[in-house]
Every structure is written in C-alpha cells, then in structure tokens.
Tab-separated table of C-alpha atoms in Angstrom:
chain	number	residue	atom	x	y	z
X	558	MET	CA	-104.085	49.326	101.776
X	559	SER	CA	-106.871	51.526	103.131
X	560	SER	CA	-107.072	49.314	106.225
X	561	MET	CA	-103.335	49.763	106.758
X	562	ASN	CA	-103.681	53.549	106.491
X	563	ASP	CA	-106.367	53.453	109.201
X	564	HIS	CA	-103.942	51.693	111.535
X	565	LEU	CA	-100.858	53.775	110.735
X	566	PRO	CA	-101.211	56.382	113.531
X	567	HIS	CA	-101.512	53.620	116.138
X	568	LEU	CA	-98.657	51.604	114.605
X	569	ALA	CA	-96.409	54.674	114.428
X	570	SER	CA	-97.079	55.403	118.093
X	571	ASN	CA	-96.272	51.803	119.043
X	572	ILE	CA	-93.060	51.664	117.020
X	573	ALA	CA	-91.886	54.976	118.507
X	574	ILE	CA	-92.355	53.597	122.034
X	575	SER	CA	-90.662	50.302	121.120
X	576	ALA	CA	-87.762	52.119	119.464
X	577	GLU	CA	-87.016	54.065	122.636
X	578	GLY	CA	-86.489	50.807	124.498
X	579	LEU	CA	-84.544	49.163	121.681
X	580	MET	CA	-82.128	52.070	121.332
X	581	ALA	CA	-81.075	51.522	124.950
X	582	VAL	CA	-79.944	47.948	124.167
X	583	SER	CA	-76.150	47.737	123.936
X	584	LYS	CA	-76.141	44.362	122.168
X	585	SER	CA	-75.910	43.985	118.394
X	586	MET	CA	-79.285	43.743	116.682
X	587	THR	CA	-80.828	42.643	113.401
X	588	PHE	CA	-84.066	43.812	111.737
X	589	ARG	CA	-85.861	41.425	109.376
X	590	ILE	CA	-89.225	41.003	107.672
X	591	ASN	CA	-90.132	37.326	107.312
X	592	PHE	CA	-92.979	35.923	105.239
X	593	GLY	CA	-94.540	32.733	106.538
X	594	HIS	CA	-97.597	31.403	108.325
X	595	LEU	CA	-99.235	32.019	111.672
X	596	ILE	CA	-99.648	28.659	113.410
X	597	ILE	CA	-102.566	28.321	115.818
X	598	GLY	CA	-101.334	25.969	118.527
X	599	LYS	CA	-104.319	26.240	120.837
X	600	LYS	CA	-107.966	26.780	119.979
X	601	LYS	CA	-110.899	27.557	122.200
X	602	LYS	CA	-112.886	24.433	122.998
X	603	GLY	CA	-115.674	23.954	120.492
X	604	SER	CA	-114.276	26.515	118.021
X	605	LYS	CA	-114.680	25.859	114.297
X	606	ASP	CA	-111.950	25.428	111.710
X	607	GLU	CA	-113.472	28.229	109.603
X	608	VAL	CA	-114.426	31.574	111.155
X	609	SER	CA	-115.511	34.989	109.924
X	610	ILE	CA	-112.989	37.832	109.626
X	611	GLY	CA	-114.608	39.528	112.633
X	612	ASP	CA	-114.320	36.419	114.813
X	613	PHE	CA	-110.772	35.868	113.556
X	614	THR	CA	-109.818	39.384	114.689
X	615	LYS	CA	-111.179	38.624	118.157
X	616	LEU	CA	-109.191	35.373	118.239
X	617	MET	CA	-105.983	37.246	117.357
X	618	ASP	CA	-106.578	39.689	120.212
X	619	MET	CA	-106.943	36.711	122.546
X	620	HIS	CA	-103.829	34.924	121.252
X	621	SER	CA	-101.674	38.070	121.495
X	622	ALA	CA	-102.623	38.368	125.171
X	623	ARG	CA	-102.645	34.681	126.182
X	624	GLY	CA	-100.383	32.945	123.663
X	625	GLY	CA	-101.370	29.837	121.746
X	626	ALA	CA	-100.286	31.120	118.331
X	627	SER	CA	-96.838	31.630	116.820
X	628	PHE	CA	-95.352	32.802	113.554
X	629	GLU	CA	-93.465	30.165	111.544
X	630	PRO	CA	-91.002	31.529	108.951
X	631	LYS	CA	-89.797	28.048	107.940
X	632	LEU	CA	-91.865	26.955	104.946
X	633	PRO	CA	-92.360	23.317	103.840
X	634	ASN	CA	-91.881	21.911	100.335
X	635	ALA	CA	-88.433	23.412	99.802
X	636	GLU	CA	-88.510	22.503	96.102
X	637	LYS	CA	-90.887	25.471	95.653
X	638	ALA	CA	-88.118	27.938	96.530
X	639	GLU	CA	-86.313	27.623	93.189
X	640	LYS	CA	-89.593	27.877	91.259
X	641	ILE	CA	-90.709	30.944	93.214
X	642	LEU	CA	-87.308	32.540	92.662
X	643	GLN	CA	-87.379	31.837	88.913
X	644	PHE	CA	-90.800	33.525	88.737
X	645	LEU	CA	-89.581	36.592	90.635
X	646	VAL	CA	-86.614	37.231	88.326
X	647	GLU	CA	-88.637	36.964	85.114
X	648	PRO	CA	-88.248	40.289	83.229
X	649	GLU	CA	-92.025	40.676	82.822
X	650	GLN	CA	-92.460	40.797	86.617
X	651	HIS	CA	-90.376	44.019	86.788
X	652	VAL	CA	-89.017	42.989	90.184
X	653	CYS	CA	-85.358	42.140	89.532
X	654	ARG	CA	-83.529	44.458	87.158
X	655	ALA	CA	-81.198	41.762	85.755
X	656	LEU	CA	-79.931	38.268	86.573
X	657	LYS	CA	-76.480	39.740	87.240
X	658	ASP	CA	-78.016	41.501	90.262
X	659	VAL	CA	-78.830	38.166	91.923
X	660	GLU	CA	-76.236	37.430	94.604
X	661	ARG	CA	-75.904	33.839	95.803
X	662	THR	CA	-74.471	33.126	99.241
X	663	CYS	CA	-74.218	30.293	101.732
X	664	GLU	CA	-74.097	30.436	105.528
X	665	PHE	CA	-72.880	27.478	107.586
X	666	THR	CA	-73.857	27.421	111.273
X	667	ILE	CA	-72.962	25.168	114.191
X	668	VAL	CA	-75.132	25.525	117.286
X	669	THR	CA	-73.525	24.597	120.595
X	670	GLU	CA	-74.941	24.791	124.110
X	671	ASP	CA	-74.859	28.585	124.288
X	672	GLN	CA	-73.333	29.870	121.047
X	673	GLU	CA	-73.705	29.892	117.289
X	674	ILE	CA	-70.514	29.603	115.245
X	675	LYS	CA	-71.056	30.874	111.703
X	676	ALA	CA	-69.081	31.069	108.466
X	677	ASN	CA	-69.950	32.239	104.961
X	678	ALA	CA	-69.145	31.076	101.441
X	679	ASN	CA	-69.884	32.306	97.933
X	680	CYS	CA	-71.539	29.889	95.520
X	681	ASN	CA	-69.809	28.848	92.289
X	682	PRO	CA	-71.632	25.889	90.670
X	683	GLY	CA	-69.647	22.658	90.686
X	684	GLN	CA	-66.771	24.067	92.739
X	685	ASN	CA	-65.693	23.568	96.329
X	686	MET	CA	-66.902	26.444	98.490
X	687	LYS	CA	-64.347	27.979	100.828
X	688	LEU	CA	-65.736	29.017	104.213
X	689	ALA	CA	-64.592	32.382	105.547
X	690	MET	CA	-65.526	35.003	108.165
X	691	VAL	CA	-65.763	32.523	111.046
X	692	ARG	CA	-67.467	34.238	113.965
X	693	ALA	CA	-69.384	33.403	117.132
X	694	THR	CA	-72.469	34.927	118.734
X	695	ARG	CA	-74.718	34.263	121.695
X	696	PRO	CA	-78.243	35.015	120.433
X	697	GLU	CA	-81.145	35.757	122.731
X	698	ALA	CA	-83.886	33.140	122.722
X	699	TRP	CA	-86.701	35.620	122.010
X	700	GLY	CA	-87.012	38.580	119.706
X	701	ARG	CA	-86.801	42.044	121.297
X	702	LEU	CA	-89.625	43.080	118.973
X	703	ASN	CA	-91.931	40.587	117.303
X	704	TRP	CA	-94.860	41.931	115.270
X	705	THR	CA	-96.969	39.520	113.239
X	706	VAL	CA	-99.529	40.685	110.679
X	707	VAL	CA	-102.012	37.989	109.700
X	708	ALA	CA	-103.577	38.081	106.231
X	709	PRO	CA	-106.351	35.445	105.960
X	710	ASP	CA	-106.961	36.315	102.296
X	711	MET	CA	-103.278	35.923	101.302
X	712	LYS	CA	-100.935	32.942	100.964
X	713	PHE	CA	-98.377	34.400	103.357
X	714	ASP	CA	-98.540	36.272	106.650
X	715	TRP	CA	-95.615	38.485	107.641
X	716	ASN	CA	-93.563	39.233	110.702
X	717	PHE	CA	-91.329	42.177	111.677
X	718	ARG	CA	-88.724	40.938	114.122
X	719	VAL	CA	-85.795	42.512	115.956
X	720	ASP	CA	-83.234	40.103	117.400
X	721	ALA	CA	-80.309	40.847	119.708
X	722	TRP	CA	-77.110	38.966	120.425
X	723	ASP	CA	-73.703	39.217	122.073
X	724	LYS	CA	-70.549	38.984	119.987
X	725	MET	CA	-68.326	36.217	121.358
X	726	ASP	CA	-64.806	34.932	120.799
X	727	VAL	CA	-64.724	31.898	118.526
X	728	PRO	CA	-63.966	28.831	120.722
X	729	ALA	CA	-60.473	27.444	120.120
X	730	SER	CA	-61.895	24.116	118.918
X	731	PHE	CA	-63.793	25.861	116.097
X	732	LYS	CA	-61.223	28.437	114.965
X	733	ASP	CA	-60.170	26.199	112.056
X	734	LEU	CA	-63.781	25.520	111.022
X	735	SER	CA	-63.060	26.531	107.439
X	736	GLU	CA	-60.471	23.744	107.200
X	737	LYS	CA	-62.708	21.059	108.700
X	738	VAL	CA	-65.868	21.559	106.632
X	739	CYS	CA	-66.116	20.905	102.904
X	740	LEU	CA	-69.043	22.291	100.900
X	741	THR	CA	-69.585	21.608	97.196
X	742	ALA	CA	-72.128	23.642	95.244
X	743	ASN	CA	-74.779	22.059	93.037
X	744	VAL	CA	-73.451	21.562	89.496
X	745	ASP	CA	-76.718	22.697	87.873
X	746	LYS	CA	-75.848	26.113	86.443
X	747	GLN	CA	-79.510	26.761	85.599
X	748	SER	CA	-80.473	26.820	89.280
X	749	LEU	CA	-80.287	30.107	91.150
X	750	LEU	CA	-80.324	28.458	94.576
X	751	ALA	CA	-77.098	26.474	94.834
X	752	VAL	CA	-77.836	24.096	97.718
X	753	PRO	CA	-74.458	22.495	98.531
X	754	THR	CA	-73.491	19.036	99.687
X	755	VAL	CA	-71.693	19.160	103.035
X	756	ASN	CA	-68.936	16.972	104.448
X	757	THR	CA	-68.463	17.429	108.211
X	758	ALA	CA	-66.531	14.207	108.905
X	759	ARG	CA	-63.583	16.160	110.278
X	760	LEU	CA	-65.811	17.622	113.003
X	761	SER	CA	-66.421	14.209	114.568
X	762	ALA	CA	-64.083	14.936	117.497
X	763	LEU	CA	-66.442	17.782	118.457
X	764	GLU	CA	-69.700	15.858	118.164
X	765	ASP	CA	-70.518	16.143	121.896
X	766	GLU	CA	-70.443	19.946	121.596
X	767	ILE	CA	-72.624	20.152	118.490
X	768	LYS	CA	-76.377	20.534	119.055
X	769	GLN	CA	-77.322	21.424	115.488
X	770	ILE	CA	-75.744	21.970	112.062
X	771	ARG	CA	-77.406	24.303	109.537
X	772	VAL	CA	-76.601	25.173	105.948
X	773	LYS	CA	-78.530	28.113	104.512
X	774	SER	CA	-78.278	28.786	100.771
X	775	SER	CA	-79.658	32.144	99.646
X	776	ALA	CA	-80.291	34.170	96.522
X	777	ARG	CA	-80.979	37.873	97.022
X	778	PHE	CA	-81.505	40.892	94.824
X	779	PRO	CA	-82.661	44.533	95.114
X	780	PHE	CA	-86.459	44.709	95.150
X	781	LYS	CA	-87.371	46.987	92.239
X	782	ASP	CA	-85.941	50.477	92.835
X	783	SER	CA	-86.447	50.375	96.598
X	784	SER	CA	-83.707	50.352	99.232
X	785	TYR	CA	-84.662	46.785	100.203
X	786	MET	CA	-83.311	43.350	99.317
X	787	LEU	CA	-85.557	40.335	98.757
X	788	GLU	CA	-83.965	37.049	99.798
X	789	ILE	CA	-85.122	33.490	99.069
X	790	SER	CA	-83.347	30.739	101.027
X	791	VAL	CA	-83.262	26.980	101.477
X	792	THR	CA	-82.015	25.683	104.830
X	793	LYS	CA	-80.885	22.180	105.738
X	794	ALA	CA	-80.805	21.530	109.494
X	795	ILE	CA	-79.556	18.449	111.349
X	796	ASN	CA	-80.086	18.149	115.090
X	797	GLY	CA	-76.943	16.757	116.682
X	798	PHE	CA	-73.923	15.450	114.810
X	799	ARG	CA	-75.175	11.961	113.979
X	800	ALA	CA	-78.935	12.551	113.863
X	801	SER	CA	-80.843	9.804	112.062
X	802	GLY	CA	-83.558	10.429	109.498
X	803	GLY	CA	-81.746	13.023	107.425
X	804	PRO	CA	-81.926	16.814	107.549
X	805	GLU	CA	-85.003	19.006	107.876
X	806	VAL	CA	-85.158	21.006	104.651
X	807	THR	CA	-87.230	24.204	104.587
X	808	TRP	CA	-87.320	27.463	102.637
X	809	SER	CA	-87.918	31.066	103.616
X	810	VAL	CA	-88.508	34.578	102.284
X	811	GLU	CA	-86.969	37.662	103.913
X	812	LEU	CA	-86.997	41.392	103.207
X	813	TYR	CA	-84.418	43.763	104.667
X	814	ALA	CA	-82.430	46.921	103.998
X	815	PRO	CA	-78.657	46.421	103.573
X	816	HIS	CA	-77.936	49.635	105.500
X	817	TRP	CA	-79.718	48.287	108.591
X	818	GLU	CA	-76.678	46.286	109.715
X	819	GLU	CA	-74.782	49.540	110.276
X	820	SER	CA	-77.556	52.041	111.041
X	821	VAL	CA	-79.413	49.825	113.530
X	822	ASN	CA	-76.228	49.364	115.565
X	823	HIS	CA	-74.820	52.906	115.340
X	824	MET	CA	-74.209	54.215	118.854
X	825	SER	CA	-73.428	57.615	120.344
X	826	GLY	CA	-73.377	58.611	123.974
X	827	GLY	CA	-73.946	55.057	125.195
X	828	ARG	CA	-77.111	54.345	123.217
X	829	LYS	CA	-78.172	53.633	119.681
X	830	VAL	CA	-79.069	56.582	117.448
X	831	TRP	CA	-81.761	55.999	114.826
X	832	GLY	CA	-82.456	59.629	113.931
X	833	GLU	CA	-85.477	61.902	114.188
X	834	GLY	CA	-88.604	59.892	113.411
X	835	LEU	CA	-86.351	56.841	112.751
X	836	GLU	CA	-84.996	58.544	109.638
X	837	ASN	CA	-81.806	56.432	109.792
X	838	ILE	CA	-83.857	53.213	109.619
X	839	TRP	CA	-86.347	54.169	106.886
X	840	THR	CA	-84.308	56.507	104.750
X	841	ASP	CA	-86.451	57.166	101.683
X	842	GLU	CA	-90.103	56.706	102.596
X	843	GLY	CA	-91.282	60.104	103.864
X	844	HIS	CA	-90.819	63.192	106.010
X	845	ASP	CA	-92.000	61.875	109.406
X	846	LEU	CA	-92.372	58.554	111.237
X	847	LYS	CA	-95.940	57.938	110.067
X	848	SER	CA	-95.118	58.472	106.383
X	849	ARG	CA	-91.887	56.459	106.645
X	850	LEU	CA	-93.696	53.565	108.316
X	851	GLY	CA	-96.422	53.789	105.683
X	852	GLY	CA	-93.879	53.593	102.852
X	853	PHE	CA	-92.201	50.634	104.535
X	854	CYS	CA	-95.515	48.791	104.946
X	855	ARG	CA	-96.449	49.463	101.314
X	856	VAL	CA	-93.263	47.696	100.181
X	857	ILE	CA	-94.118	44.731	102.428
X	858	LEU	CA	-97.654	44.518	101.029
X	859	GLU	CA	-96.281	44.725	97.491
X	860	VAL	CA	-93.973	41.783	98.189
X	861	GLN	CA	-96.834	39.900	99.818
X	862	ALA	CA	-99.030	40.342	96.724
X	863	LEU	CA	-96.117	39.346	94.488
X	864	LEU	CA	-95.625	36.128	96.476
X	865	ASN	CA	-99.329	35.401	96.016
X	866	ARG	CA	-98.889	35.605	92.244
X	867	ALA	CA	-95.711	33.550	92.347
X	868	ASP	CA	-97.373	30.827	94.416
X	869	ALA	CA	-100.334	30.702	92.021
X	870	SER	CA	-97.981	30.446	89.038
X	871	VAL	CA	-96.013	27.587	90.618
X	872	ALA	CA	-99.230	25.763	91.568
X	873	SER	CA	-100.431	25.911	87.945
X	874	GLN	CA	-97.268	24.297	86.547
C-alpha cells in the first residue's frame, strides 16, 4: 500500500493525460479490471527463471517498451471458479452481504469475420434459458488503455483496460438467434455458477460465417459496501462451428462499477464528459483525481488480497 501511495502522483498524471485522449473517442467504451497473470513470452538470452525484485522491475521496463510480455485474463482449471466463488460468499468473509445479492447471468457470443453478435440469458437451474437482447458490435482489436500491474508476491496480477467498439446492425441471418440456440442451465441448485449446455444445431446453415462460439456464465455481487461489482465467470469457447477436440474452458475474475456503462459513454458537445478530476468515473473515493485514484486502487488491492486467501483455501481442500 505504501508503494502504491508513492506512485499515485505519477499514476494520476498519466491517467489524466490518457483520459483527455479517451474522451475524444466517439465509439462506445467499456472499463474493466481483470485479475490474471502476466505471461512472459520472450526472455533475454541467458536469463534465469528466478530473479530478484529489482531485476524483475528492470525486465518490466524493458517489456513495456519492446513487448514480449502480455496479460492473460483467462485462467486455467475452470473447476476452481465455483470453489473460489463459494469462498467469497461465505458470511465470515464479509464480502457479499447475502446470497440473494448474487446475480447469475449468461452471455452467448458468435464471432464472425468482423463482428460479434451477442445475446443474454438469466440462469434458472434445470430450465431452458431464453436468449434476449440480441445485438452486434465491431470491437477494436486492441485496448485503448491497457495498464498491467504485476505482483510477484501475489497469486494474481491485475489489468485496467479500456476497450472501444462500434455498434452495428444485427445481420439478417442472425436476427432470430434466440430461436436457433437452445441453452439449458445446470440442474445443480447448490452451484452458483450455472454453466449451461448449448445446442447450436440450428445454426449449421451459417457455419461458414462463424469463427468462434462463446458461452460465458457469470455470478456477480456488490463488493462489500463499495460501488463496485465483483464478477466470477466460466467461459466455454469453440473455434469454428465444427471444431474438434471440444471447447476451451477457462475462468476469470473482473471488477467494475455498474454506473460506468452510462457515465463512461456520456457525451456533450461532441466529446465524452467524465467530470472534474474524473469525478463521474470514481464517484465516492475522494475530492480530487489523486485521492479518487487512490481509493480505486485500494479496492483493487483488497480484492487481490482476498483472491490470495481464496486460492489458498481452495488449495488446502
């Protein structure tokens, strides 16, 4: 925490500069905090697998300038997601106020050559899930803002990412998506993550257009008394329509503020308006940008420490 406070003036200056550019973007945008792992793709020849914190800091400076490292929010061993979630909602953790506050959702996505067609469904164990809110977007390939904070002494690193996309008309061939896809929720009422079975047989006529199919099942709840939601998800992804080998199944952890969807995209006079010192983005953390950013980072670090405890608890079972 003290190290974070040392960096706050510099971080606040950077985010203020970045925000000026982002507010000029006319596209829709999303803010998210993801917890995952930094993956080192390239290492200096002769470098060791274990390095000191000082040497690690130098390596990060090199990777940020030259590449060779990337943040991976998709976590392996998806069976851990339910166990982590069950730990987080235990009353003695004082994280989730009550089980009734846990909202379970499902997002179905088809990726085509240049678009993503999405639909949502609510999860009711053992029942067919009706897809609704069919929509199409054209997402940008790279994040407009992509900050990664590496924590060698923690189980999870974290990443603050801003993505932008264009809203598109749903292609005529996918307008009846909700009628062509059948999802059935897991019948286990004890599970909080209802990962559905999916029947896409009626999409076979569109198989040449489909590059990937994803099903993301999520459970989310307010994090303590903050203005943020903590979301645990399991995602099944199949590349192509008839890909062999079965789906890739991963899990993820996200933190976000529900009001961001509206406040991040509020525009006036041809540009986005985020308020003095980004007061419309971080609404309850302080009186200026530095204090608001500090409050925001403290919530992230609290979640990070909580995930450490949850991971240790699951490992001991």
